[in-house]
Coordinates of N, CA and C in Angstrom, one line a residue:
M419 N -160.1 15.8 47.9 CA -159.4 15.0 48.9 C -160.2 13.7 49.2
R420 N -161.6 13.9 49.4 CA -162.4 12.7 49.7 C -162.3 11.7 48.6
A421 N -162.3 12.2 47.4 CA -162.3 11.2 46.2 C -161.0 10.4 46.3
R422 N -159.9 11.1 46.6 CA -158.6 10.4 46.6 C -158.6 9.4 47.8
A423 N -159.1 9.7 48.9 CA -159.2 8.8 50.1 C -160.1 7.6 49.7
G424 N -161.2 7.8 49.0 CA -162.0 6.7 48.6 C -161.3 5.8 47.6
V425 N -160.5 6.4 46.8 CA -159.7 5.5 45.8 C -158.7 4.7 46.6
R426 N -158.1 5.3 47.6 CA -157.1 4.6 48.3 C -157.8 3.4 49.1
V427 N -158.9 3.6 49.7 CA -159.6 2.6 50.4 C -160.0 1.5 49.5
K428 N -160.5 1.8 48.3 CA -160.9 0.8 47.3 C -159.7 0.0 46.8
G429 N -158.6 0.8 46.6 CA -157.4 0.1 46.2 C -156.9 -0.9 47.3
A430 N -156.9 -0.4 48.5 CA -156.5 -1.3 49.6 C -157.4 -2.5 49.8
G431 N -158.7 -2.3 49.5 CA -159.6 -3.4 49.6 C -159.4 -4.4 48.5
L432 N -159.1 -3.9 47.3 CA -158.7 -4.8 46.2 C -157.5 -5.6 46.5
A433 N -156.4 -4.9 47.0 CA -155.2 -5.6 47.3 C -155.4 -6.6 48.4
A434 N -156.2 -6.3 49.4 CA -156.5 -7.3 50.4 C -157.3 -8.5 49.8
G435 N -158.2 -8.2 48.9 CA -158.9 -9.3 48.3 C -158.0 -10.2 47.4
V436 N -157.1 -9.6 46.7 CA -156.1 -10.4 45.9 C -155.2 -11.2 46.9
A437 N -154.8 -10.6 47.9 CA -153.9 -11.3 48.9 C -154.7 -12.5 49.5
A438 N -156.0 -12.3 49.9 CA -156.8 -13.3 50.4 C -157.0 -14.5 49.4
G439 N -157.1 -14.1 48.2 CA -157.3 -15.1 47.1 C -156.0 -15.9 47.0
L440 N -154.9 -15.3 47.1 CA -153.6 -16.0 47.0 C -153.5 -17.0 48.2
L441 N -153.9 -16.5 49.4 CA -153.8 -17.4 50.5 C -154.7 -18.6 50.4
V442 N -155.9 -18.4 49.8 CA -156.8 -19.5 49.6 C -156.3 -20.5 48.6
S443 N -155.7 -20.0 47.5 CA -155.2 -20.9 46.5 C -154.0 -21.6 47.1
G444 N -153.2 -21.0 47.9 CA -152.1 -21.6 48.6 C -152.5 -22.7 49.5
A445 N -153.7 -22.5 50.2 CA -154.2 -23.5 51.1 C -154.7 -24.7 50.3
V446 N -155.3 -24.4 49.1 CA -155.8 -25.5 48.2 C -154.6 -26.4 47.8
Q447 N -153.5 -25.7 47.4 CA -152.3 -26.5 47.0 C -151.7 -27.2 48.1
A448 N -151.7 -26.6 49.3 CA -151.1 -27.3 50.5 C -152.0 -28.5 50.9
A449 N -153.2 -28.5 50.5 CA -154.1 -29.6 50.9 C -154.1 -30.7 49.8
S450 N -153.2 -30.7 48.9 CA -153.2 -31.7 47.8 C -152.5 -33.0 48.1
Y451 N -152.0 -33.2 49.3 CA -151.3 -34.4 49.7 C -152.0 -35.0 51.0
E452 N -151.9 -36.3 51.1 CA -152.4 -37.0 52.3 C -151.2 -37.8 52.8
F453 N -151.1 -37.9 54.1 CA -150.0 -38.7 54.7 C -150.5 -39.8 55.6
V454 N -149.9 -41.0 55.6 CA -150.3 -42.1 56.4 C -149.0 -42.8 56.8
P455 N -148.9 -43.1 58.1 CA -147.8 -43.9 58.6 C -148.0 -45.4 58.2
A456 N -146.8 -46.1 57.9 CA -146.9 -47.5 57.7 C -147.4 -48.2 59.0
P457 N -148.2 -49.2 58.8 CA -148.7 -49.9 60.0 C -147.7 -50.7 60.8
Q458 N -146.6 -51.1 60.2 CA -145.6 -51.9 60.9 C -145.1 -51.2 62.2
A459 N -145.2 -51.9 63.3 CA -145.0 -51.3 64.6 C -143.6 -50.8 64.8
D460 N -142.6 -51.4 64.2 CA -141.2 -51.0 64.5 C -140.6 -50.3 63.3
L461 N -141.4 -49.6 62.5 CA -141.0 -48.9 61.3 C -141.4 -47.5 61.4
N462 N -140.5 -46.5 61.2 CA -140.9 -45.1 61.3 C -141.1 -44.5 59.9
R463 N -141.8 -45.2 59.1 CA -142.0 -44.7 57.7 C -143.4 -44.1 57.5
V464 N -143.4 -43.0 56.7 CA -144.7 -42.3 56.4 C -144.8 -42.3 54.9
Y465 N -146.0 -42.6 54.4 CA -146.3 -42.5 52.9 C -147.0 -41.2 52.6
R466 N -146.8 -40.7 51.4 CA -147.5 -39.5 51.0 C -148.1 -39.8 49.6
V467 N -149.4 -39.4 49.4 CA -150.0 -39.6 48.1 C -150.5 -38.2 47.6
D468 N -150.3 -37.9 46.3 CA -150.8 -36.7 45.7 C -152.3 -37.1 45.5
K469 N -153.2 -36.4 46.1 CA -154.6 -36.7 46.1 C -155.2 -36.6 44.7
A470 N -154.6 -35.8 43.8 CA -155.2 -35.7 42.4 C -154.6 -36.7 41.4
T471 N -153.3 -37.0 41.6 CA -152.6 -37.8 40.6 C -152.3 -39.2 41.1
G472 N -152.4 -39.5 42.4 CA -152.1 -40.8 42.9 C -150.7 -41.2 43.1
E473 N -149.8 -40.2 42.8 CA -148.3 -40.5 42.9 C -148.0 -40.7 44.4
V474 N -147.2 -41.8 44.7 CA -146.9 -42.1 46.1 C -145.4 -42.1 46.3
I475 N -145.0 -41.5 47.4 CA -143.6 -41.5 47.9 C -143.6 -41.9 49.3
S476 N -142.4 -42.1 49.9 CA -142.3 -42.5 51.3 C -141.0 -41.9 51.9
C477 N -141.1 -41.5 53.2 CA -139.9 -41.0 53.9 C -139.8 -41.7 55.2
Q478 N -138.6 -41.8 55.8 CA -138.4 -42.3 57.1 C -137.1 -41.7 57.7
Y479 N -137.0 -41.8 59.0 CA -135.8 -41.3 59.7 C -134.7 -42.3 59.5
G480 N -133.5 -41.9 59.3 CA -132.3 -42.7 59.2 C -131.2 -42.3 60.1
L481 N -130.5 -43.2 60.7 CA -129.3 -42.9 61.5 C -128.2 -42.5 60.6
Q482 N -127.4 -41.5 61.0 CA -126.2 -41.1 60.3 C -125.2 -40.7 61.4
E483 N -124.0 -41.3 61.3 CA -123.0 -41.1 62.4 C -122.6 -39.6 62.5
N484 N -122.4 -39.2 63.7 CA -121.9 -37.8 64.0 C -123.0 -36.8 63.6
T485 N -124.2 -37.1 63.5 CA -125.3 -36.2 63.2 C -126.5 -36.5 64.0
I486 N -127.5 -35.7 63.9 CA -128.8 -36.0 64.6 C -129.6 -37.0 63.7
G487 N -129.1 -37.3 62.6 CA -129.8 -38.3 61.7 C -130.2 -37.6 60.4
T488 N -130.9 -38.3 59.6 CA -131.3 -37.8 58.3 C -132.7 -38.3 57.9
T489 N -133.3 -37.6 56.9 CA -134.6 -38.0 56.4 C -134.3 -38.8 55.1
L490 N -134.7 -40.0 55.0 CA -134.5 -40.8 53.8 C -135.8 -40.9 53.1
C491 N -135.8 -40.5 51.8 CA -137.1 -40.5 51.1 C -136.9 -41.4 49.9
F492 N -138.0 -42.1 49.5 CA -138.0 -43.0 48.4 C -139.0 -42.5 47.4
G493 N -138.5 -42.2 46.2 CA -139.4 -41.6 45.1 C -140.3 -42.7 44.5
P494 N -141.1 -42.3 43.6 CA -142.0 -43.3 42.9 C -141.3 -44.2 41.9
G495 N -141.5 -45.5 42.1 CA -141.0 -46.5 41.2 C -142.1 -47.0 40.4
E496 N -142.0 -48.3 40.0 CA -143.0 -48.9 39.2 C -144.4 -48.9 39.8
G497 N -145.3 -48.3 39.1 CA -146.7 -48.3 39.5 C -147.1 -47.2 40.5
A498 N -146.0 -46.5 41.0 CA -146.3 -45.5 42.1 C -146.3 -44.1 41.5
G499 N -146.0 -43.9 40.2 CA -146.1 -42.6 39.6 C -147.5 -42.2 39.4
P500 N -147.6 -41.0 38.7 CA -149.0 -40.5 38.5 C -149.9 -41.5 37.8
Q501 N -151.1 -41.5 38.2 CA -152.2 -42.4 37.6 C -153.2 -41.4 36.9
A502 N -154.2 -42.0 36.4 CA -155.3 -41.2 35.8 C -155.8 -40.2 36.8
P503 N -156.1 -39.0 36.4 CA -156.6 -38.0 37.4 C -157.8 -38.5 38.1
S504 N -157.9 -38.3 39.4 CA -159.0 -38.8 40.2 C -158.9 -38.2 41.6
E505 N -159.5 -38.8 42.6 CA -159.3 -38.5 44.0 C -158.7 -39.7 44.7
Y506 N -157.5 -39.6 45.1 CA -156.8 -40.7 45.7 C -156.6 -40.5 47.2
S507 N -156.5 -41.6 48.0 CA -156.2 -41.5 49.4 C -155.4 -42.7 49.7
L508 N -154.8 -42.7 51.0 CA -154.1 -43.9 51.5 C -154.8 -44.5 52.7
V509 N -154.7 -45.8 52.8 CA -155.3 -46.5 53.9 C -154.2 -47.5 54.4
A510 N -153.9 -47.4 55.7 CA -153.0 -48.4 56.3 C -153.9 -49.5 57.0
S511 N -153.4 -50.7 56.8 CA -154.1 -51.8 57.4 C -153.8 -51.8 58.9
R512 N -154.4 -52.7 59.6 CA -154.1 -52.8 61.0 C -153.1 -54.0 61.3
H513 N -152.5 -54.5 60.2 CA -151.5 -55.6 60.4 C -150.2 -55.0 60.9
L514 N -149.8 -55.4 62.0 CA -148.6 -54.8 62.7 C -147.3 -55.1 62.0
R515 N -147.3 -56.1 61.1 CA -146.0 -56.4 60.4 C -146.1 -56.0 58.9
E516 N -147.1 -55.2 58.6 CA -147.2 -54.7 57.2 C -146.5 -53.4 57.0
A517 N -145.6 -53.4 56.0 CA -144.8 -52.1 55.8 C -145.5 -51.3 54.7
G518 N -146.4 -51.8 54.0 CA -147.1 -51.1 52.9 C -148.4 -50.5 53.2
V519 N -149.0 -49.7 52.3 CA -150.3 -49.1 52.5 C -151.1 -49.3 51.2
F520 N -152.4 -49.2 51.3 CA -153.3 -49.2 50.2 C -153.5 -47.9 49.6
R521 N -153.3 -47.7 48.3 CA -153.7 -46.5 47.5 C -155.1 -46.8 47.0
V522 N -156.0 -45.9 47.4 CA -157.4 -46.0 47.0 C -157.9 -44.9 46.1
N523 N -158.5 -45.3 45.0 CA -159.1 -44.3 44.1 C -160.6 -44.1 44.6
Q524 N -160.8 -43.0 45.2 CA -162.1 -42.7 45.8 C -163.3 -42.6 44.8
R525 N -163.0 -42.4 43.6 CA -164.1 -42.3 42.6 C -164.5 -43.7 42.0
T526 N -163.5 -44.6 41.8 CA -163.8 -45.9 41.2 C -163.8 -47.0 42.2
G527 N -163.2 -46.8 43.4 CA -163.0 -47.9 44.4 C -161.8 -48.8 44.1
A528 N -161.1 -48.5 43.1 CA -159.9 -49.4 42.8 C -158.9 -49.2 43.8
M529 N -158.1 -50.2 44.1 CA -157.0 -50.2 45.1 C -155.8 -50.8 44.6
S530 N -154.7 -50.4 45.1 CA -153.4 -51.0 44.9 C -152.6 -51.0 46.2
I531 N -151.6 -51.9 46.3 CA -150.8 -51.9 47.5 C -149.4 -51.3 47.1
C532 N -149.0 -50.4 48.0 CA -147.7 -49.6 47.7 C -146.8 -49.9 48.9
Y533 N -145.5 -50.1 48.5 CA -144.5 -50.4 49.5 C -143.1 -50.0 49.0
V534 N -142.1 -50.0 49.9 CA -140.8 -49.6 49.5 C -140.1 -50.9 49.1
L535 N -139.5 -50.9 47.9 CA -138.7 -52.0 47.3 C -137.4 -51.4 46.9
D536 N -136.3 -51.9 47.4 CA -135.0 -51.3 47.2 C -135.0 -49.9 47.5
D537 N -134.9 -49.0 46.5 CA -134.8 -47.5 46.8 C -135.9 -46.7 46.2
A538 N -137.1 -47.4 46.1 CA -138.2 -46.7 45.5 C -139.5 -47.3 46.0
V539 N -140.6 -46.5 45.9 CA -141.9 -46.9 46.3 C -142.5 -47.6 45.0
V540 N -143.0 -48.8 45.1 CA -143.7 -49.5 44.0 C -145.1 -49.8 44.4
C541 N -146.0 -49.9 43.5 CA -147.4 -50.2 43.7 C -147.9 -51.3 42.8
T542 N -148.7 -52.1 43.3 CA -149.3 -53.2 42.4 C -150.3 -52.5 41.5
P543 N -150.6 -53.2 40.4 CA -151.7 -52.7 39.5 C -153.0 -52.5 40.3
Q544 N -153.8 -51.5 39.9 CA -155.0 -51.2 40.6 C -156.0 -52.3 40.3
G545 N -156.7 -52.8 41.4 CA -157.7 -53.8 41.2 C -159.0 -53.3 41.8
N546 N -160.1 -54.0 41.4 CA -161.4 -53.6 41.9 C -162.2 -54.9 41.9
A547 N -163.2 -55.0 42.7 CA -164.0 -56.2 42.7 C -164.7 -56.4 41.4
G548 N -164.5 -57.5 40.8 CA -165.1 -57.8 39.5 C -164.1 -57.4 38.3
S549 N -163.0 -56.8 38.7 CA -162.1 -56.4 37.6 C -161.2 -57.6 37.3
V550 N -160.7 -57.6 36.1 CA -159.8 -58.7 35.6 C -158.4 -58.4 36.1
G551 N -157.9 -59.3 36.9 CA -156.5 -59.1 37.4 C -155.6 -60.0 36.6
P552 N -154.3 -60.0 37.0 CA -153.3 -60.8 36.3 C -153.6 -62.3 36.5
A553 N -153.3 -63.1 35.5 CA -153.5 -64.5 35.6 C -152.7 -65.1 36.8
P554 N -153.3 -66.1 37.5 CA -152.6 -66.7 38.7 C -151.4 -67.5 38.1
A555 N -150.3 -67.5 38.9 CA -149.1 -68.2 38.5 C -149.4 -69.7 38.6
G556 N -148.8 -70.4 37.7 CA -149.0 -71.9 37.6 C -148.1 -72.5 38.7
K557 N -148.5 -73.8 39.0 CA -147.7 -74.5 40.1 C -146.4 -74.9 39.4
P558 N -145.3 -74.8 40.2 CA -144.0 -75.2 39.7 C -143.9 -76.7 39.5

């Protein structure tokens, strides 16, 4: 009988360990996004970045007649999709009229500006001090 009780305790301990491992892996997955509100004072928009891929989306509250409202989300458009694997974060400026945010590559220091254009989030090409950017536009 004691042997069987010992087996049960070991089995229960193993099951608890597996369950704890699943909880930890779930917490790791849940921590894979970062959220930042747009700095614009009269805009209820929040941006989300996937910390591993750099993909950016945005959501905001929208009015809808005869309801409590709706959540409007804008998926990734040009430049806002997955980037090279790295560690990404979002930074909002303190400019009260700015609707976009900076996507920052924590490993390289490269940055891009992301904002909603039409029905999607778009981001400028990543730039870094000393990097070659696009050629400046000529005078008309």
